[in-house]
Tab-separated table of C-alpha atoms in Angstrom:
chain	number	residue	atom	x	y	z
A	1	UNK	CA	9.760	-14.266	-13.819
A	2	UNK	CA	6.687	-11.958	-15.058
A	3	UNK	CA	4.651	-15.154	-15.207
A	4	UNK	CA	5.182	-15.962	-11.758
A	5	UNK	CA	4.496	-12.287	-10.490
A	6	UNK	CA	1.352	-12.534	-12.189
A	7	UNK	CA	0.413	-15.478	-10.660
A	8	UNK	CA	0.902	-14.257	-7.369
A	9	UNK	CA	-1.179	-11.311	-8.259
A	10	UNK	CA	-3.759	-13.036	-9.489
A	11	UNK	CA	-4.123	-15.631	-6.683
A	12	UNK	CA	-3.857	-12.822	-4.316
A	13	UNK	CA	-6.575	-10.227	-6.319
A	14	UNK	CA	-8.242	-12.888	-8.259
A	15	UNK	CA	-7.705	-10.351	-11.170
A	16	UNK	CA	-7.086	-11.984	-14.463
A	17	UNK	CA	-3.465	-12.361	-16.076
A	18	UNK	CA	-4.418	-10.328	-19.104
A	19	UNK	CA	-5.047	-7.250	-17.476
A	20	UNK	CA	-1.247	-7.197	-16.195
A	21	UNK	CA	0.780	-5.320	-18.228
A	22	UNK	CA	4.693	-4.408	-17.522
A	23	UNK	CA	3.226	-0.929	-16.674
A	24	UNK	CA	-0.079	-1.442	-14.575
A	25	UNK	CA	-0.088	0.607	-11.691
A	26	UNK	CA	-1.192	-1.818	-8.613
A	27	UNK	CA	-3.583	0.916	-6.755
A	28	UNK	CA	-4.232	2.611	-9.516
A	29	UNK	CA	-4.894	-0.237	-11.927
A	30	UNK	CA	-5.843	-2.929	-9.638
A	31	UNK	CA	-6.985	-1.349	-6.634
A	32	UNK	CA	-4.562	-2.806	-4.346
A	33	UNK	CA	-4.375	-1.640	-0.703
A	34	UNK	CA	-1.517	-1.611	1.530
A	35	UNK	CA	-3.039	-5.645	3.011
A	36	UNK	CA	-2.873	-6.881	-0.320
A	37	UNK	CA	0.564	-5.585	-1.221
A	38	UNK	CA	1.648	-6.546	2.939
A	39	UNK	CA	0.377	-10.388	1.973
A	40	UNK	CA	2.290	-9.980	-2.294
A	41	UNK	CA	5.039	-8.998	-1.049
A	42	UNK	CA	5.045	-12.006	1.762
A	43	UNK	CA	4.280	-14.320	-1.058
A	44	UNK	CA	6.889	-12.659	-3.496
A	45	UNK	CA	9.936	-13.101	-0.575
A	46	UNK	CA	8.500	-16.650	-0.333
A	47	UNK	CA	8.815	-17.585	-3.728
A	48	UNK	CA	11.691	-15.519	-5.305
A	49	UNK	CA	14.065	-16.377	-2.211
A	50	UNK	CA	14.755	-12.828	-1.376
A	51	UNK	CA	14.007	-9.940	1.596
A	52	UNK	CA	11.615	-6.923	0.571
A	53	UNK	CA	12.032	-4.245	3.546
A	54	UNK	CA	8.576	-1.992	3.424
A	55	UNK	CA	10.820	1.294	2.819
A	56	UNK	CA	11.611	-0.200	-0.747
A	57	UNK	CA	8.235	-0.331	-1.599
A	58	UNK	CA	7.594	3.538	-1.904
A	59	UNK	CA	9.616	3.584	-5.005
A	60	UNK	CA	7.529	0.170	-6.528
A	61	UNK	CA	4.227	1.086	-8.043
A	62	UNK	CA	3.904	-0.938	-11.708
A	63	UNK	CA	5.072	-4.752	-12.754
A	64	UNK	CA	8.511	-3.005	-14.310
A	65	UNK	CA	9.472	-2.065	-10.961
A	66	UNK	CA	8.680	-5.470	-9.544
A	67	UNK	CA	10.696	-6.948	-12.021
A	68	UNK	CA	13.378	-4.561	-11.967
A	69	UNK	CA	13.783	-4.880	-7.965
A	70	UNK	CA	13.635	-8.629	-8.057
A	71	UNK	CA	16.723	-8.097	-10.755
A	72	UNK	CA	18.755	-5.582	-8.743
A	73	UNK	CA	18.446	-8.362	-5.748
A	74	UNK	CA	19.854	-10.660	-7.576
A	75	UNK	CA	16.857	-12.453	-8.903
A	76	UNK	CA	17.503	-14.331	-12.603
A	77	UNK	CA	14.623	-14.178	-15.243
């Protein structure tokens, strides 16, 4: 599932895999802005089968917390 995150990320940034750690802060890390996160999270429904309301993105700022909401929804590794 981390693989496919990345990928996303990286299509979406154009930032390479190996700077995407389980604890890389998205604005922080990778500069993302609240577009690019808008169009990943789009593209993360899409491929992971599942609904991401915008209020449950306050609390999901690093990979882990990607991961671990994809999890709670459900979502097998």
């Amino acid at each position: 599932m981390f693989d496919k995150v990345k990928a996303i990320f990286e299509e979406q940034l154009g930032v390479s895999q190996d700077e995407m750690k389980l604890d890389t802060n998205f604005k922080d890390d990778l500069g993302v802005d609240s577009l690019d996160l808008y169009e990943i999270v789009m593209k993360l429904e899409d491929e992971f089968d599942v609904e991401i309301p915008a209020e449950e993105l306050d609390d999901v700022a690093t990979f882990e917390d990607v991961l671990n909401y994809l999890k709670s929804k459900g979502v097998e590794e």
